[in-house]
mmCIF file of C-alpha atoms in Angstrom:
data_model
loop_
_atom_site.group_PDB
_atom_site.id
_atom_site.type_symbol
_atom_site.label_atom_id
_atom_site.label_comp_id
_atom_site.label_asym_id
_atom_site.label_seq_id
_atom_site.Cartn_x
_atom_site.Cartn_y
_atom_site.Cartn_z
ATOM 1 C CA UNK H 1 -21.946 133.667 111.946
ATOM 2 C CA UNK H 2 -24.558 131.224 111.964
ATOM 3 C CA UNK H 3 -23.397 129.116 114.772
ATOM 4 C CA UNK H 4 -24.862 125.619 115.084
ATOM 5 C CA UNK H 5 -27.600 124.764 112.472
ATOM 6 C CA UNK H 6 -29.443 121.490 112.730
ATOM 7 C CA UNK H 7 -31.786 120.248 109.923
ATOM 8 C CA UNK H 8 -34.655 119.160 109.951
ATOM 9 C CA UNK H 9 -36.430 120.967 112.938
ATOM 10 C CA UNK H 10 -39.111 118.317 113.189
ATOM 11 C CA UNK H 11 -39.293 114.707 111.570
ATOM 12 C CA UNK H 12 -41.987 111.719 111.872
ATOM 13 C CA UNK H 13 -40.612 108.267 110.856
ATOM 14 C CA UNK H 14 -42.189 105.006 110.876
ATOM 15 C CA UNK H 15 -40.477 102.429 112.750
ATOM 16 C CA UNK H 16 -37.705 100.461 110.479
ATOM 17 C CA UNK H 17 -37.082 103.756 108.326
ATOM 18 C CA UNK H 18 -33.950 105.210 108.116
ATOM 19 C CA UNK H 19 -33.094 108.963 108.177
ATOM 20 C CA UNK H 20 -30.086 111.752 108.935
ATOM 21 C CA UNK H 21 -29.947 114.658 111.039
ATOM 22 C CA UNK H 22 -28.169 117.025 109.705
ATOM 23 C CA UNK H 23 -25.350 119.329 111.775
ATOM 24 C CA UNK H 24 -23.467 122.221 110.808
ATOM 25 C CA UNK H 25 -21.151 124.541 112.677
ATOM 26 C CA UNK H 26 -19.199 127.695 110.841
ATOM 27 C CA UNK H 27 -16.841 128.310 113.908
ATOM 28 C CA UNK H 28 -14.224 126.125 112.874
ATOM 29 C CA UNK H 29 -14.341 123.818 116.276
ATOM 30 C CA UNK H 30 -12.729 120.635 116.378
ATOM 31 C CA UNK H 31 -15.132 119.043 118.866
ATOM 32 C CA UNK H 32 -18.624 118.047 117.921
ATOM 33 C CA UNK H 33 -21.425 115.935 119.748
ATOM 34 C CA UNK H 34 -24.987 114.915 119.547
ATOM 35 C CA UNK H 35 -27.004 114.469 122.828
ATOM 36 C CA UNK H 36 -30.843 113.407 123.006
ATOM 37 C CA UNK H 37 -33.006 115.154 125.368
ATOM 38 C CA UNK H 38 -35.906 113.137 127.106
ATOM 39 C CA UNK H 39 -38.220 114.208 129.761
ATOM 40 C CA UNK H 40 -36.668 113.883 133.479
ATOM 41 C CA UNK H 41 -33.451 112.460 131.946
ATOM 42 C CA UNK H 42 -31.412 115.663 130.845
ATOM 43 C CA UNK H 43 -29.149 115.387 127.757
ATOM 44 C CA UNK H 44 -27.291 111.830 127.020
ATOM 45 C CA UNK H 45 -24.141 111.748 124.955
ATOM 46 C CA UNK H 46 -24.801 109.792 121.822
ATOM 47 C CA UNK H 47 -21.797 110.165 120.086
ATOM 48 C CA UNK H 48 -18.912 112.703 119.852
ATOM 49 C CA UNK H 49 -16.041 113.883 117.410
ATOM 50 C CA UNK H 50 -12.964 115.699 118.321
ATOM 51 C CA UNK H 51 -11.734 116.467 114.938
ATOM 52 C CA UNK H 52 -12.327 115.287 111.088
ATOM 53 C CA UNK H 53 -11.972 111.763 110.892
ATOM 54 C CA UNK H 54 -12.546 110.999 114.605
ATOM 55 C CA UNK H 55 -15.374 109.847 116.617
ATOM 56 C CA UNK H 56 -16.386 107.920 119.417
ATOM 57 C CA UNK H 57 -19.380 106.603 121.375
ATOM 58 C CA UNK H 58 -20.967 108.311 124.142
ATOM 59 C CA UNK H 59 -23.137 106.990 126.674
ATOM 60 C CA UNK H 60 -26.091 106.095 124.562
ATOM 61 C CA UNK H 61 -24.647 104.920 120.804
ATOM 62 C CA UNK H 62 -26.778 101.982 119.977
ATOM 63 C CA UNK H 63 -29.002 102.696 116.841
ATOM 64 C CA UNK H 64 -26.927 105.444 116.058
ATOM 65 C CA UNK H 65 -24.238 106.159 113.489
ATOM 66 C CA UNK H 66 -21.823 109.299 112.932
ATOM 67 C CA UNK H 67 -18.970 110.149 110.657
ATOM 68 C CA UNK H 68 -17.130 113.305 110.330
ATOM 69 C CA UNK H 69 -15.260 114.071 107.030
ATOM 70 C CA UNK H 70 -15.262 117.864 107.442
ATOM 71 C CA UNK H 71 -14.490 120.308 110.311
ATOM 72 C CA UNK H 72 -17.945 121.729 109.777
ATOM 73 C CA UNK H 73 -20.475 118.721 109.504
ATOM 74 C CA UNK H 74 -20.969 115.770 111.764
ATOM 75 C CA UNK H 75 -24.363 114.145 110.881
ATOM 76 C CA UNK H 76 -26.108 111.465 112.653
ATOM 77 C CA UNK H 77 -27.778 108.332 111.041
ATOM 78 C CA UNK H 78 -30.603 106.338 112.397
ATOM 79 C CA UNK H 79 -30.309 102.852 111.086
ATOM 80 C CA UNK H 80 -33.456 101.526 111.381
ATOM 81 C CA UNK H 81 -35.585 103.784 113.752
ATOM 82 C CA UNK H 82 -37.623 102.693 116.832
ATOM 83 C CA UNK H 83 -40.199 104.135 118.832
ATOM 84 C CA UNK H 84 -37.565 104.299 121.679
ATOM 85 C CA UNK H 85 -35.745 106.909 119.436
ATOM 86 C CA UNK H 86 -38.557 109.392 119.848
ATOM 87 C CA UNK H 87 -36.789 112.172 121.456
ATOM 88 C CA UNK H 88 -35.036 115.812 120.351
ATOM 89 C CA UNK H 89 -31.677 115.597 119.462
ATOM 90 C CA UNK H 90 -29.360 118.597 120.135
ATOM 91 C CA UNK H 91 -26.035 118.998 117.889
ATOM 92 C CA UNK H 92 -23.123 121.016 120.090
ATOM 93 C CA UNK H 93 -19.497 121.929 119.360
ATOM 94 C CA UNK H 94 -16.728 123.429 121.247
ATOM 95 C CA UNK H 95 -13.555 124.756 119.768
ATOM 96 C CA UNK H 96 -11.483 121.442 121.625
ATOM 97 C CA UNK H 97 -13.577 119.990 123.924
ATOM 98 C CA UNK H 98 -15.821 119.447 126.545
ATOM 99 C CA UNK H 99 -14.038 122.034 129.145
ATOM 100 C CA UNK H 100 -15.124 124.732 126.767
ATOM 101 C CA UNK H 101 -18.091 126.443 125.986
ATOM 102 C CA UNK H 102 -20.464 123.941 124.019
ATOM 103 C CA UNK H 103 -22.879 125.944 121.433
ATOM 104 C CA UNK H 104 -25.659 124.065 121.025
ATOM 105 C CA UNK H 105 -28.123 123.771 117.746
ATOM 106 C CA UNK H 106 -31.694 124.533 118.076
ATOM 107 C CA UNK H 107 -32.690 120.964 118.166
ATOM 108 C CA UNK H 108 -34.429 118.262 116.063
ATOM 109 C CA UNK H 109 -37.693 116.841 117.246
ATOM 110 C CA UNK H 110 -38.132 113.400 116.204
ATOM 111 C CA UNK H 111 -41.060 111.217 116.337
ATOM 112 C CA UNK H 112 -40.907 107.385 115.734
ATOM 113 C CA UNK H 113 -44.447 105.598 114.731
ATOM 114 C CA UNK B 1 -19.056 106.846 133.826
ATOM 115 C CA UNK B 2 -19.840 109.721 135.944
ATOM 116 C CA UNK B 3 -23.286 110.075 137.395
ATOM 117 C CA UNK B 4 -24.482 113.339 137.944
ATOM 118 C CA UNK B 5 -27.677 114.261 140.071
ATOM 119 C CA UNK B 6 -29.647 117.411 140.175
ATOM 120 C CA UNK B 7 -32.119 118.597 142.778
ATOM 121 C CA UNK B 8 -34.714 119.776 142.613
ATOM 122 C CA UNK B 9 -36.499 118.923 139.312
ATOM 123 C CA UNK B 10 -39.068 121.984 139.544
ATOM 124 C CA UNK B 11 -38.598 124.925 141.509
ATOM 125 C CA UNK B 12 -41.067 127.631 141.895
ATOM 126 C CA UNK B 13 -40.183 131.211 143.452
ATOM 127 C CA UNK B 14 -41.635 134.649 143.841
ATOM 128 C CA UNK B 15 -39.965 137.514 141.583
ATOM 129 C CA UNK B 16 -36.942 139.005 143.711
ATOM 130 C CA UNK B 17 -36.480 136.113 145.973
ATOM 131 C CA UNK B 18 -33.436 133.836 145.774
ATOM 132 C CA UNK B 19 -33.130 130.090 143.950
ATOM 133 C CA UNK B 20 -30.532 127.265 144.677
ATOM 134 C CA UNK B 21 -30.318 124.313 142.639
ATOM 135 C CA UNK B 22 -27.963 121.488 143.715
ATOM 136 C CA UNK B 23 -25.917 118.828 142.060
ATOM 137 C CA UNK B 24 -23.925 115.845 143.443
ATOM 138 C CA UNK B 25 -21.243 114.030 141.012
ATOM 139 C CA UNK B 26 -19.682 110.749 141.489
ATOM 140 C CA UNK B 27 -16.246 110.746 140.010
ATOM 141 C CA UNK B 28 -13.768 112.836 142.205
ATOM 142 C CA UNK B 29 -11.579 113.056 138.922
ATOM 143 C CA UNK B 30 -14.159 115.736 137.502
ATOM 144 C CA UNK B 31 -12.847 119.128 137.122
ATOM 145 C CA UNK B 32 -14.905 120.802 135.125
ATOM 146 C CA UNK B 33 -18.643 121.928 136.004
ATOM 147 C CA UNK B 34 -20.879 124.385 133.837
ATOM 148 C CA UNK B 35 -24.591 125.169 134.144
ATOM 149 C CA UNK B 36 -26.449 125.767 131.459
ATOM 150 C CA UNK B 37 -29.747 127.490 130.926
ATOM 151 C CA UNK B 38 -32.420 126.086 128.387
ATOM 152 C CA UNK B 39 -35.553 128.466 127.239
ATOM 153 C CA UNK B 40 -38.467 126.651 125.584
ATOM 154 C CA UNK B 41 -37.696 125.293 122.333
ATOM 155 C CA UNK B 42 -34.377 126.386 122.192
ATOM 156 C CA UNK B 43 -30.651 124.386 122.769
ATOM 157 C CA UNK B 44 -29.277 124.990 126.377
ATOM 158 C CA UNK B 45 -26.574 127.942 126.372
ATOM 159 C CA UNK B 46 -23.998 128.245 129.041
ATOM 160 C CA UNK B 47 -24.431 130.681 131.572
ATOM 161 C CA UNK B 48 -21.873 130.050 134.106
ATOM 162 C CA UNK B 49 -18.786 127.519 134.556
ATOM 163 C CA UNK B 50 -16.610 126.485 137.620
ATOM 164 C CA UNK B 51 -13.006 124.430 137.684
ATOM 165 C CA UNK B 52 -11.822 122.414 140.358
ATOM 166 C CA UNK B 53 -9.119 124.872 141.336
ATOM 167 C CA UNK B 54 -11.698 127.507 142.598
ATOM 168 C CA UNK B 55 -14.528 127.308 145.106
ATOM 169 C CA UNK B 56 -16.956 129.996 144.060
ATOM 170 C CA UNK B 57 -17.510 132.394 141.112
ATOM 171 C CA UNK B 58 -19.659 134.980 140.405
ATOM 172 C CA UNK B 59 -21.359 136.576 137.581
ATOM 173 C CA UNK B 60 -23.746 139.420 138.424
ATOM 174 C CA UNK B 61 -27.072 137.664 139.922
ATOM 175 C CA UNK B 62 -25.410 134.219 139.263
ATOM 176 C CA UNK B 63 -22.786 132.388 141.302
ATOM 177 C CA UNK B 64 -21.682 128.617 141.541
ATOM 178 C CA UNK B 65 -20.077 126.898 144.576
ATOM 179 C CA UNK B 66 -18.117 123.798 144.759
ATOM 180 C CA UNK B 67 -17.372 121.439 147.213
ATOM 181 C CA UNK B 68 -14.901 119.003 146.270
ATOM 182 C CA UNK B 69 -14.461 117.251 149.189
ATOM 183 C CA UNK B 70 -18.463 116.213 149.415
ATOM 184 C CA UNK B 71 -18.530 116.318 145.438
ATOM 185 C CA UNK B 72 -21.304 118.791 145.042
ATOM 186 C CA UNK B 73 -22.029 121.792 143.455
ATOM 187 C CA UNK B 74 -24.775 124.765 143.216
ATOM 188 C CA UNK B 75 -26.119 127.726 141.428
ATOM 189 C CA UNK B 76 -27.417 130.518 143.232
ATOM 190 C CA UNK B 77 -29.451 133.334 141.579
ATOM 191 C CA UNK B 78 -30.476 136.000 143.341
ATOM 192 C CA UNK B 79 -33.199 138.929 142.559
ATOM 193 C CA UNK B 80 -34.793 136.600 140.479
ATOM 194 C CA UNK B 81 -36.673 137.732 137.260
ATOM 195 C CA UNK B 82 -39.445 136.548 134.981
ATOM 196 C CA UNK B 83 -36.812 135.693 132.404
ATOM 197 C CA UNK B 84 -35.026 133.459 134.527
ATOM 198 C CA UNK B 85 -37.794 131.358 134.392
ATOM 199 C CA UNK B 86 -36.122 128.321 132.245
ATOM 200 C CA UNK B 87 -34.645 124.505 132.541
ATOM 201 C CA UNK B 88 -31.171 124.694 134.304
ATOM 202 C CA UNK B 89 -28.852 121.648 133.829
ATOM 203 C CA UNK B 90 -25.706 121.179 135.616
ATOM 204 C CA UNK B 91 -22.768 118.931 133.904
ATOM 205 C CA UNK B 92 -19.565 117.619 134.600
ATOM 206 C CA UNK B 93 -16.287 116.519 132.786
ATOM 207 C CA UNK B 94 -12.860 115.554 133.674
ATOM 208 C CA UNK B 95 -9.928 116.683 131.901
ATOM 209 C CA UNK B 96 -8.494 114.041 130.019
ATOM 210 C CA UNK B 97 -11.848 112.621 129.247
ATOM 211 C CA UNK B 98 -13.962 113.593 125.979
ATOM 212 C CA UNK B 99 -17.535 113.148 127.620
ATOM 213 C CA UNK B 100 -19.618 115.227 129.058
ATOM 214 C CA UNK B 101 -22.329 114.293 131.610
ATOM 215 C CA UNK B 102 -25.294 116.340 132.378
ATOM 216 C CA UNK B 103 -27.755 116.677 135.393
ATOM 217 C CA UNK B 104 -31.454 115.712 135.079
ATOM 218 C CA UNK B 105 -32.571 119.377 134.887
ATOM 219 C CA UNK B 106 -34.165 121.868 137.233
ATOM 220 C CA UNK B 107 -37.342 123.478 136.067
ATOM 221 C CA UNK B 108 -37.581 127.073 137.477
ATOM 222 C CA UNK B 109 -40.610 129.153 137.573
ATOM 223 C CA UNK B 110 -40.309 132.733 138.605
ATOM 224 C CA UNK B 111 -43.607 134.031 139.420
ATOM 225 C CA UNK B 112 -44.298 137.853 138.975
#
C-alpha cells in the first residue's frame, strides 16, 4: 500500500511553460484535493474532487486545471506558469470527504523563474 | 468562506514542558476541527481531531479543546519531547461543504 504518491519531487519551470503534477492513491479514496503551501500562509485549497468525473474549485484555482478520469489519479495542470506559482504542492485524499482523515503525499516543490 | 487564524506562529519550549496552540474560526457552521503535524520535508499528518458535539478529546500526551460559543479550539501537548518539534496546523470544515480551511501554522521547537 503506497498511500498517496506525487511526482515529480522537484521541478524548475520558466515563465509561460506548462506542466502537470501527478498524484495517485491506492486506497480507493473518493475525495482528492490539491493544496499549495507558501510560507506563513498555511495550506490553501486549489481544486478538489469528490469522485471520478467530478471536480470543483477551491480557494485559489486561477492558473490551475484538474481532471479526474479514474478514482486513483488526480493530476494538476499549470497552464502557463508564473513566478507567483512558485510553491510546494501537496495532494491529499480521504475516503469520502474533508471530514475524514486526509492522507497527504510527500509534496512537489515547484520553482518558476 | 471560512477564515481560520492560528497563534502563535512560533513556539519554543523546554523538553518536558507543555505547549498550547490556539485557533479561531469565523463560520459558526463549521463542525470538524482536525490538527495536523508536518515534519520537515514531509506532508502533513493527522494527529487528533474533534467534532462540534464534543468539548474535549485526549490521546495520550495530546488533547484538543473546543469552545463553540467563542469559536476557538486549542491543541495541548504535555510532557513535550524533541520529536514533537514540527509545524502544527489547525483546520476547519463544515458538514455539507466539501472544502477544508487551514490555519497558517505554528512552528514548535522543543529544546532538549
